[in-house]
PDB file of C-alpha atoms and ligand atoms in Angstrom:
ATOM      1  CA  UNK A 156       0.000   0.000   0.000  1.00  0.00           C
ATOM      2  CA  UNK A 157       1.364   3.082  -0.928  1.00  0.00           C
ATOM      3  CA  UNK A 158       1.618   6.297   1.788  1.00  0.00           C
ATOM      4  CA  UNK A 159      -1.104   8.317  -0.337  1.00  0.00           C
ATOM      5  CA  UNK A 160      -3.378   4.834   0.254  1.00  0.00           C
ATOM      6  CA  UNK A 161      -3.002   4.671   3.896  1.00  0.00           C
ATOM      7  CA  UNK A 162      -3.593   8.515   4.066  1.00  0.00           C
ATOM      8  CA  UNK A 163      -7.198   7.837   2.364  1.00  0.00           C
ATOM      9  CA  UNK A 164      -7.857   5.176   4.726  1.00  0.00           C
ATOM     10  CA  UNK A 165      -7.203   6.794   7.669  1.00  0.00           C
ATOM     11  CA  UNK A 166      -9.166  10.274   6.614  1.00  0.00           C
ATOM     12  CA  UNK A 167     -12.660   7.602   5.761  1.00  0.00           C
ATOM     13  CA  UNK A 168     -11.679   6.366  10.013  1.00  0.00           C
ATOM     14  CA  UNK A 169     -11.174  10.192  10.541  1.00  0.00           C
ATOM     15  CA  UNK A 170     -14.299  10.932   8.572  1.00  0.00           C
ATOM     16  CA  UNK A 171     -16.370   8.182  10.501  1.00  0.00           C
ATOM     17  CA  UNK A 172     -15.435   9.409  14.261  1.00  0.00           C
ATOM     18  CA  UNK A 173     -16.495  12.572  13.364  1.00  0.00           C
ATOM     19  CA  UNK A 174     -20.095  11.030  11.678  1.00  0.00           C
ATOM     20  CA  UNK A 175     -20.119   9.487  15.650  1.00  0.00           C
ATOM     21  CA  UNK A 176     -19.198  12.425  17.493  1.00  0.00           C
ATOM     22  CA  UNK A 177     -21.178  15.271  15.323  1.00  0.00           C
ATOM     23  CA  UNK A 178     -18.736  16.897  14.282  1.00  0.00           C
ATOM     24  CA  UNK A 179     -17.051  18.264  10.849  1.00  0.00           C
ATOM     25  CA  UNK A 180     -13.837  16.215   9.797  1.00  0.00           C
ATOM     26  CA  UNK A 181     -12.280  19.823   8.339  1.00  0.00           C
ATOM     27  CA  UNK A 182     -11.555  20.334  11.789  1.00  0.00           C
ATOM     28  CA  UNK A 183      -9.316  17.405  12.254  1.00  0.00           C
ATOM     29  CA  UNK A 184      -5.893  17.677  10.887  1.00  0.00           C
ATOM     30  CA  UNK A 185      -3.512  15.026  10.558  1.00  0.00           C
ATOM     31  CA  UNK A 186       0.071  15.224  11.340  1.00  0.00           C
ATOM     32  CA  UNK A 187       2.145  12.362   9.945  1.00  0.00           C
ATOM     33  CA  UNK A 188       4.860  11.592  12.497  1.00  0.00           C
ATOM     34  CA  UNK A 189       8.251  10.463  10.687  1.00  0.00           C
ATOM     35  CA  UNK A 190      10.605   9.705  13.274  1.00  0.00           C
ATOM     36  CA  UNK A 191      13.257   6.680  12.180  1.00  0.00           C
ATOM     37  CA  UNK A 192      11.768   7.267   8.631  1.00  0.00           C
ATOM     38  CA  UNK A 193      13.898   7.609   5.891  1.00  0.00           C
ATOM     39  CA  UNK A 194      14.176  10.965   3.696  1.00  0.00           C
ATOM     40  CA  UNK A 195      11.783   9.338   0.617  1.00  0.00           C
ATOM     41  CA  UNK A 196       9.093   7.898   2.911  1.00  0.00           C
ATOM     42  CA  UNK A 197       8.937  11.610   4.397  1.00  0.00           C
ATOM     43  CA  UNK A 198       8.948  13.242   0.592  1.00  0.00           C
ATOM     44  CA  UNK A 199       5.987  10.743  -0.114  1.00  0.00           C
ATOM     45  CA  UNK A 200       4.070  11.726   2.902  1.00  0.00           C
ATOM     46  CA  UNK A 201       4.651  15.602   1.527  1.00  0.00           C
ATOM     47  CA  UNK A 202       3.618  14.539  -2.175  1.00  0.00           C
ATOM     48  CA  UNK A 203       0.106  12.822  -0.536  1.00  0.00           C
ATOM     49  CA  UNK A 204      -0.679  16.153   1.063  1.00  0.00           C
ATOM     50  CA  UNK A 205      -0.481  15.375   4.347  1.00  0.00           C
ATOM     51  CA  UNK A 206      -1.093  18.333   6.402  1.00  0.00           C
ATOM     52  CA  UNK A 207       1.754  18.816   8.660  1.00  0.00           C
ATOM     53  CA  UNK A 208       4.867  16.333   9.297  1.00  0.00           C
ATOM     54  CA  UNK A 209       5.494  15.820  12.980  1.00  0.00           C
ATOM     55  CA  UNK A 210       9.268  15.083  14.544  1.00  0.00           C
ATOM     56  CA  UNK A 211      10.121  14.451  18.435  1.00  0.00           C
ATOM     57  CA  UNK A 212      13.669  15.364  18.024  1.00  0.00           C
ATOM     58  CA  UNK A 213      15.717  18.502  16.366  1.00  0.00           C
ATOM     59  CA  UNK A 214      18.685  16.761  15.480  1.00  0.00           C
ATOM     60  CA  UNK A 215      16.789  14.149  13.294  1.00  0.00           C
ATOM     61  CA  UNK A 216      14.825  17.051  11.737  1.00  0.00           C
ATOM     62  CA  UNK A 217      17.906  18.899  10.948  1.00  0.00           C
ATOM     63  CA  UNK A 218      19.287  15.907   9.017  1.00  0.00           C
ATOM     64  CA  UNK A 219      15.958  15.930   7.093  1.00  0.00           C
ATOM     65  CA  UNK A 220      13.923  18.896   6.806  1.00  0.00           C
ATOM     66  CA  UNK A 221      16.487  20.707   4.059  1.00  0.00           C
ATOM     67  CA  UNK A 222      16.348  17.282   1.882  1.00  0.00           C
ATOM     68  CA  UNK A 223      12.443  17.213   2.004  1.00  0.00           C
ATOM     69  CA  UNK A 224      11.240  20.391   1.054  1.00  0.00           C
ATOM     70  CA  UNK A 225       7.974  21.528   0.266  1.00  0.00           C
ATOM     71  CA  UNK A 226       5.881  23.884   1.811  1.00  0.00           C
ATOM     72  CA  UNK A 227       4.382  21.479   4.318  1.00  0.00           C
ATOM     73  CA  UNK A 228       4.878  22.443   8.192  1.00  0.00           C
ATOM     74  CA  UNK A 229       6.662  20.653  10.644  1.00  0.00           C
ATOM     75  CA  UNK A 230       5.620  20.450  13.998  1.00  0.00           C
ATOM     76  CA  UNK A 231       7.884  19.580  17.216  1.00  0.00           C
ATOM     77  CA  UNK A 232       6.103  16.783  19.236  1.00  0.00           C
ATOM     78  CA  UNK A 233       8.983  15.380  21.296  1.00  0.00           C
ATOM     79  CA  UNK A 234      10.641  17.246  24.744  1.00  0.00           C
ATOM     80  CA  UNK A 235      13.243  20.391  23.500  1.00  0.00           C
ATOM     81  CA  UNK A 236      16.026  21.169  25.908  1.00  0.00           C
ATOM     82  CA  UNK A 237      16.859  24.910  26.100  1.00  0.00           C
ATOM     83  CA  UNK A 238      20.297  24.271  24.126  1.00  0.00           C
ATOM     84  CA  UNK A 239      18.513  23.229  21.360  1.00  0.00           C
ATOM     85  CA  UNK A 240      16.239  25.770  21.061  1.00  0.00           C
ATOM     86  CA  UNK A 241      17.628  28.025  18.534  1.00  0.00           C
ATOM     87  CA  UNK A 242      17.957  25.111  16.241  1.00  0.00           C
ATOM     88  CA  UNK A 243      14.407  24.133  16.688  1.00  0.00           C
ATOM     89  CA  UNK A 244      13.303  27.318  15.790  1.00  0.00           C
ATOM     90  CA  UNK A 245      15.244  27.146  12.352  1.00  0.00           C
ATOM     91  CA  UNK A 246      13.520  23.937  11.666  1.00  0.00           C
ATOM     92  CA  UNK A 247       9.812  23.613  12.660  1.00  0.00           C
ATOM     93  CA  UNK A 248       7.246  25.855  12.411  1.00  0.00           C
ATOM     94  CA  UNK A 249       5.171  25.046  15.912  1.00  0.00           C
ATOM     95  CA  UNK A 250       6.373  23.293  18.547  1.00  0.00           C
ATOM     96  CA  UNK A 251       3.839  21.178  20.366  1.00  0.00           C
ATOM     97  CA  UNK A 252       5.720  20.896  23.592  1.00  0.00           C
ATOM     98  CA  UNK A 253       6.290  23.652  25.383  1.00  0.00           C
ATOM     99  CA  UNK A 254       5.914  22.444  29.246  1.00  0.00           C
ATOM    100  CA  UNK A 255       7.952  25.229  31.251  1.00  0.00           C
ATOM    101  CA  UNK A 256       8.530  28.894  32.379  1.00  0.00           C
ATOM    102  CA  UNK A 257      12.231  28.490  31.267  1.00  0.00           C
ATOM    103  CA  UNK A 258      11.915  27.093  27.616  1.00  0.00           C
ATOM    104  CA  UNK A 259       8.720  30.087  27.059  1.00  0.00           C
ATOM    105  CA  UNK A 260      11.112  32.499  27.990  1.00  0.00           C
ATOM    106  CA  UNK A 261      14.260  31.008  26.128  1.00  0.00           C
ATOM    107  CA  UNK A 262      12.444  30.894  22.942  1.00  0.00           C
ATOM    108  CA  UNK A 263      10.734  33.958  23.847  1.00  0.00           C
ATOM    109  CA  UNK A 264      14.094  35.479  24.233  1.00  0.00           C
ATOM    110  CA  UNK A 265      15.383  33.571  20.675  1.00  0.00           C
ATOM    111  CA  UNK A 266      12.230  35.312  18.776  1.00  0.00           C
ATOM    112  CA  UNK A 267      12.773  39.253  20.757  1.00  0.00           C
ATOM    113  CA  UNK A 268      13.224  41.630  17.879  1.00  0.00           C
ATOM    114  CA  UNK A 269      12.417  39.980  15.099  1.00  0.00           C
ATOM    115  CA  UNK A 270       8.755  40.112  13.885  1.00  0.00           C
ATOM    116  CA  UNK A 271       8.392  36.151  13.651  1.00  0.00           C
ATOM    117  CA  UNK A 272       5.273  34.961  16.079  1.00  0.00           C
ATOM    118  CA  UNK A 273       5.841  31.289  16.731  1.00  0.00           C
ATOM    119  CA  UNK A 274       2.518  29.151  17.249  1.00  0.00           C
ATOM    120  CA  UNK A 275       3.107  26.540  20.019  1.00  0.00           C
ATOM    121  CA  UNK A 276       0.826  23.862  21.921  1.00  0.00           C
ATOM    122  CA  UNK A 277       1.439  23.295  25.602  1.00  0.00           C
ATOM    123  CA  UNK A 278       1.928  19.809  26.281  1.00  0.00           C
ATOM    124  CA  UNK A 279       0.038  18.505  29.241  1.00  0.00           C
ATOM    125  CA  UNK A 280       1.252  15.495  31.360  1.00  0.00           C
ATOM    126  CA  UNK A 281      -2.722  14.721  31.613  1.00  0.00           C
ATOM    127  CA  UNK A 282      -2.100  11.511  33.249  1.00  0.00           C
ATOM    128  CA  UNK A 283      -0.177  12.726  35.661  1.00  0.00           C
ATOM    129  CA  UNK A 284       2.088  10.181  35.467  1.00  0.00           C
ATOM    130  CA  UNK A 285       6.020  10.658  37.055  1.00  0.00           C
ATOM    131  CA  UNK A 286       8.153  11.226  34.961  1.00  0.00           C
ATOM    132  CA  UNK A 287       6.823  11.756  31.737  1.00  0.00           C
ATOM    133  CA  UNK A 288       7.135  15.480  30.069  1.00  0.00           C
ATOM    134  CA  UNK A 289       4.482  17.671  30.051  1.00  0.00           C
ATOM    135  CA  UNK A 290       3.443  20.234  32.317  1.00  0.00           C
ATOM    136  CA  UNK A 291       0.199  19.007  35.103  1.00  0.00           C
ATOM    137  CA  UNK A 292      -2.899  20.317  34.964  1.00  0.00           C
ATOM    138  CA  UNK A 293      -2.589  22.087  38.058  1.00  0.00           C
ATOM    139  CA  UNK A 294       0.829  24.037  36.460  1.00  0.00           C
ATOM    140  CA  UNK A 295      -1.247  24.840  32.851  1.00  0.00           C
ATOM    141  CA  UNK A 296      -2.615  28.186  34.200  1.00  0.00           C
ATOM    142  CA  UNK A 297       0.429  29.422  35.284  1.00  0.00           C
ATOM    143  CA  UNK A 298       1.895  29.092  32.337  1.00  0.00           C
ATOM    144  CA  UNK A 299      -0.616  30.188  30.309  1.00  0.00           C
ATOM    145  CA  UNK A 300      -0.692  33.494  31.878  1.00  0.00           C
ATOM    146  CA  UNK A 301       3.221  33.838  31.211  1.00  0.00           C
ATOM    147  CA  UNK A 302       2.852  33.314  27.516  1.00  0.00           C
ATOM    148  CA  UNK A 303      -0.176  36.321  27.497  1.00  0.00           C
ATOM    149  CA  UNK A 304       1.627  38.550  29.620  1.00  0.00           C
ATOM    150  CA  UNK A 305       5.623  38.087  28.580  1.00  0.00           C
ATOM    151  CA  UNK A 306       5.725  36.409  25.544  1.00  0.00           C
ATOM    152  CA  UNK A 307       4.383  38.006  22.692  1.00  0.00           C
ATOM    153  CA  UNK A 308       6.575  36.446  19.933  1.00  0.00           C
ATOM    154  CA  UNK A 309       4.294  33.095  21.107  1.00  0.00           C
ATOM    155  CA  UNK A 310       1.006  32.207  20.146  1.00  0.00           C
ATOM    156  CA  UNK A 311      -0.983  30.098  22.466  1.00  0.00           C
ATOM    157  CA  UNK A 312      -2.798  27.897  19.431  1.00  0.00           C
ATOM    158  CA  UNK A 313      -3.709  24.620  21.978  1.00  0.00           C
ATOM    159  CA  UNK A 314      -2.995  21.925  24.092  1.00  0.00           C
ATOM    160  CA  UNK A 315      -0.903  18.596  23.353  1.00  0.00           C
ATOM    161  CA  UNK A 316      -1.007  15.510  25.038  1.00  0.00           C
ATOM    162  CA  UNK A 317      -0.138  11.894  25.350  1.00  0.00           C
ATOM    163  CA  UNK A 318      -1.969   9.692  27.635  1.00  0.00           C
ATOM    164  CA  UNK A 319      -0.752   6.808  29.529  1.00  0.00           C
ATOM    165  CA  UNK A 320       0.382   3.877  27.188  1.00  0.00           C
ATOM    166  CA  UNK A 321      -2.860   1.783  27.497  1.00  0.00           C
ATOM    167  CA  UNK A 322      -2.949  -1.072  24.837  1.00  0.00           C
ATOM    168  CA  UNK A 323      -7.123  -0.150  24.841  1.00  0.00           C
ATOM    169  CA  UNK A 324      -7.851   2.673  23.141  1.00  0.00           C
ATOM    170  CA  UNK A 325     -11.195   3.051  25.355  1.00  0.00           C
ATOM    171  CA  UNK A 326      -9.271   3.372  28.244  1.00  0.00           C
ATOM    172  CA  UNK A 327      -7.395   6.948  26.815  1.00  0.00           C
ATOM    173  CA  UNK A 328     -10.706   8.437  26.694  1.00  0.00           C
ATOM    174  CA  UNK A 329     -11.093  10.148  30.188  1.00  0.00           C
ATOM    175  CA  UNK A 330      -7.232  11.479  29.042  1.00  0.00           C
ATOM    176  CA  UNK A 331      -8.838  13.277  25.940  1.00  0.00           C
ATOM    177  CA  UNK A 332     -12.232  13.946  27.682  1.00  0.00           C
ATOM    178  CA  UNK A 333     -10.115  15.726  30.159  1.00  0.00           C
ATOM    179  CA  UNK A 334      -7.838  17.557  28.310  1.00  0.00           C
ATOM    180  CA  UNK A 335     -10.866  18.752  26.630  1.00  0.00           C
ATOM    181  CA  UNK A 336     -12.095  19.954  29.828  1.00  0.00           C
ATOM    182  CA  UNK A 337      -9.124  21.614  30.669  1.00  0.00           C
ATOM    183  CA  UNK A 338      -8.683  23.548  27.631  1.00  0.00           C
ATOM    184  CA  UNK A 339     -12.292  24.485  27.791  1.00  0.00           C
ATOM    185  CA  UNK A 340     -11.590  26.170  31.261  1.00  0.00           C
ATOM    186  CA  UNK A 341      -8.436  27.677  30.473  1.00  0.00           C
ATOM    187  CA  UNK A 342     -10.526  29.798  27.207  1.00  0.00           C
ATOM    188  CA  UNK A 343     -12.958  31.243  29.993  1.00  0.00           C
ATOM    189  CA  UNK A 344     -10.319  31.755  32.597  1.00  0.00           C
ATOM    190  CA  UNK A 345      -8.168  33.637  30.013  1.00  0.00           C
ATOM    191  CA  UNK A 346     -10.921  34.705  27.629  1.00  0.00           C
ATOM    192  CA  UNK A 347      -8.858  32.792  24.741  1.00  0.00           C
ATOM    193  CA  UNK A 348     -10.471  31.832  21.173  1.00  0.00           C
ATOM    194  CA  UNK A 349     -10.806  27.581  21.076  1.00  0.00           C
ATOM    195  CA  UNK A 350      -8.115  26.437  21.686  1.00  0.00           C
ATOM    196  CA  UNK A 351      -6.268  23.016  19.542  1.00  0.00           C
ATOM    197  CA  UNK A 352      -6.611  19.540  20.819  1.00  0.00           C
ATOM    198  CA  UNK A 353      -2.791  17.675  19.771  1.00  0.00           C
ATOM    199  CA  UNK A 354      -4.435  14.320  20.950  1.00  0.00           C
ATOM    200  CA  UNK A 355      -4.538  10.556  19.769  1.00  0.00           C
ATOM    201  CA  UNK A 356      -1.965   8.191  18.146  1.00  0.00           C
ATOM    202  CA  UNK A 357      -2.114   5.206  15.889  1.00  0.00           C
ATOM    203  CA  UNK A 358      -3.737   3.034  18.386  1.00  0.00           C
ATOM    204  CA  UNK A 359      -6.376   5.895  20.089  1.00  0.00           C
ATOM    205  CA  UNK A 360      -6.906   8.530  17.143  1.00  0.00           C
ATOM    206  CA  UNK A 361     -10.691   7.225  16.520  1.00  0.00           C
ATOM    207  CA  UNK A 362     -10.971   7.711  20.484  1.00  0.00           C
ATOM    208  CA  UNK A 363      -9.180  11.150  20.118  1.00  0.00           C
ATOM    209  CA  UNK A 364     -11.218  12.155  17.449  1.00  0.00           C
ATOM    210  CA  UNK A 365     -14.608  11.771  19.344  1.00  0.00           C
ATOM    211  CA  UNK A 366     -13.515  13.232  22.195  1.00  0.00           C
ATOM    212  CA  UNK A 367     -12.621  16.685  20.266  1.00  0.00           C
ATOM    213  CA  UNK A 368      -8.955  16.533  18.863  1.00  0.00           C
ATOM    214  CA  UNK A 369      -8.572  18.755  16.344  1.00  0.00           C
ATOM    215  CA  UNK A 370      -5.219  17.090  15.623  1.00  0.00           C
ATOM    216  CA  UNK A 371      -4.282  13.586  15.554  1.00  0.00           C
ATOM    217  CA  UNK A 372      -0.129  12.724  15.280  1.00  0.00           C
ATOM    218  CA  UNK A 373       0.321   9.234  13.226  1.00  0.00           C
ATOM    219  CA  UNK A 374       3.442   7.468  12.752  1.00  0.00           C
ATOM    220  CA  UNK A 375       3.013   3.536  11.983  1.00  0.00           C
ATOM    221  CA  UNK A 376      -0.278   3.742  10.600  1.00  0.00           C
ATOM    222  CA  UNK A 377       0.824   5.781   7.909  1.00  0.00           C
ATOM    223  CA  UNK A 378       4.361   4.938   7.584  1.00  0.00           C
ATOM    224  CA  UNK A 379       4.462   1.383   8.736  1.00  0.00           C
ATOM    225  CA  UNK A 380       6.885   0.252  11.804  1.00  0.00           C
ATOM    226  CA  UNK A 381       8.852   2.562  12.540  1.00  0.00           C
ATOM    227  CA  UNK A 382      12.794   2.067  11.410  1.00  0.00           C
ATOM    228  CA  UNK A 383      15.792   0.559  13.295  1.00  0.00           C
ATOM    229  CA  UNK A 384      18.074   3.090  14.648  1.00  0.00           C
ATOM    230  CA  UNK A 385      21.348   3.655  13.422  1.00  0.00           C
TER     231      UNK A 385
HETATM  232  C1  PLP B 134       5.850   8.689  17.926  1.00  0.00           C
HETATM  233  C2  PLP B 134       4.844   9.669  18.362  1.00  0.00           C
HETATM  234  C3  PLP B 134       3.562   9.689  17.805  1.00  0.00           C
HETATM  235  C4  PLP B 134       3.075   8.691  16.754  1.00  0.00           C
HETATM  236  O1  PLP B 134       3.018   7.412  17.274  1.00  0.00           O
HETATM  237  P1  PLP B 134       2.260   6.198  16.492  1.00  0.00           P
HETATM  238  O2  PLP B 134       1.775   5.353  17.610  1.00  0.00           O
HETATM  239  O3  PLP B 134       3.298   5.556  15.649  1.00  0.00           O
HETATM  240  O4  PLP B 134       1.158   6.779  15.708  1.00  0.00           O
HETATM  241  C5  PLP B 134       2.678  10.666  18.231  1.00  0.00           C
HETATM  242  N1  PLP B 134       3.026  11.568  19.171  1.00  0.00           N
HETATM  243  C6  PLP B 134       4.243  11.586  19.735  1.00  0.00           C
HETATM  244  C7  PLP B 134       4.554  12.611  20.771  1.00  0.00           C
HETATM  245  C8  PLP B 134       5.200  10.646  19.353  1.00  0.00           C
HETATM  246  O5  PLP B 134       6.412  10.669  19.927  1.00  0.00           O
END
């Protein structure tokens, strides 16, 4: 099956959660996540249309990104250390993972003077699980505030998260239900428009979808298994 193939199969499951939930499949976009994939199987997923690529690391985007081109965005989806955060901004143009005061205000400080406005996602540790990234619930107004008062060169565009591995999708549906929640509360608190949902995976996307993601991230059930490292 080719990529384009898989793409039209998973829009008609994409298309069908929606028919379930009530709700318009234009406002689910799907990010096809390459990591381990090689350069061709990423210029395929461009060439299909796909609407954004995702990557969870900068160095592996760096060693792709020039040789893909396109016009297609990339997204960040995996933790970025300050250090790298210069780098990150060359490469992607959102990052889905901002989870701290410190890396708001380093790429805040990155962005200062220039007239670039970078849309980012906070990613919430929804599960509250130890030691996974992601900010908790309890931390997402706090930071929230900081990007509206201090960081102009970011735009809050939504909320990112990854629930704990559960090998039934049913069971990541409080995860999505509640991030739902949460970002609902955070627009009145703040007086925000609707905020993104960055939510569901190969295994959970139908879930995700239901439950309001306006985003789904897919790796192996576009691209197959993912790749042996190097
Ligand atoms: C790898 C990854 C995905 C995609 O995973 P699949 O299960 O292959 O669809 C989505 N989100 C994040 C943050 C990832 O690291």
């Amino acid at each position: 099956m080719s990529f384009a193939d898989r793409l039209a199969f998973v829009r008609e499951r994409v298309v069908a959660a929606c028919a379930r939930a009530g709700r318009d499949p234009a406002t689910v976009t799907i990010v096809a996540v390459s990591k381990t994939q090689p350069i061709d199987a990423v210029t395929e997923a461009v060439a299909a249309g796909v609407d954004a690529i995702g990557e969870n690391r900068v160095q592996e985007a760096a060693a792709k990104r020039p040789l893909v081109g396109g016009a297609t965005p990339w997204h960040l989806i995996g933790p970025l250390q300050r250090n790298k955060a210069k780098t990150a901004l060359d490469l992607f143009d959102l990052i889905e993972t901002v989870d701290r005061p410190e890396l708001a205000d380093r790429l805040e400080a990155l962005l200062g003077g220039s007239d670039r406005v970078l849309p980012v996602f906070l990613e919430v540790n929804i599960g509250g699980e130890a030691q996974k990234s992601g900010l908790n619930r309890e931390a997402s107004p706090a930071l929230v505030e900081r990007l509206l008062k201090r960081c102009p060169h970011l735009c809050l565009r939504g909320l990112m998260t990854v629930p704990p591995y559960d090998p039934d999708p049913q069971r990541s549906r409080p995860h999505f239900e509640a991030l739902r929640r949460l970002a609902r509360e955070l627009e009145t608190r703040f007086a925000l428009s609707p905020l993104q949902l960055s939510m569901g995976m190969t295994e959970d996307f139908e879930v995700a979808v239901e439950e309001g993601a306006t985003e789904v991230r897919l790796g192996r059930v576009l691209f197959g298994e993912r790749r042996p490292g190097p």
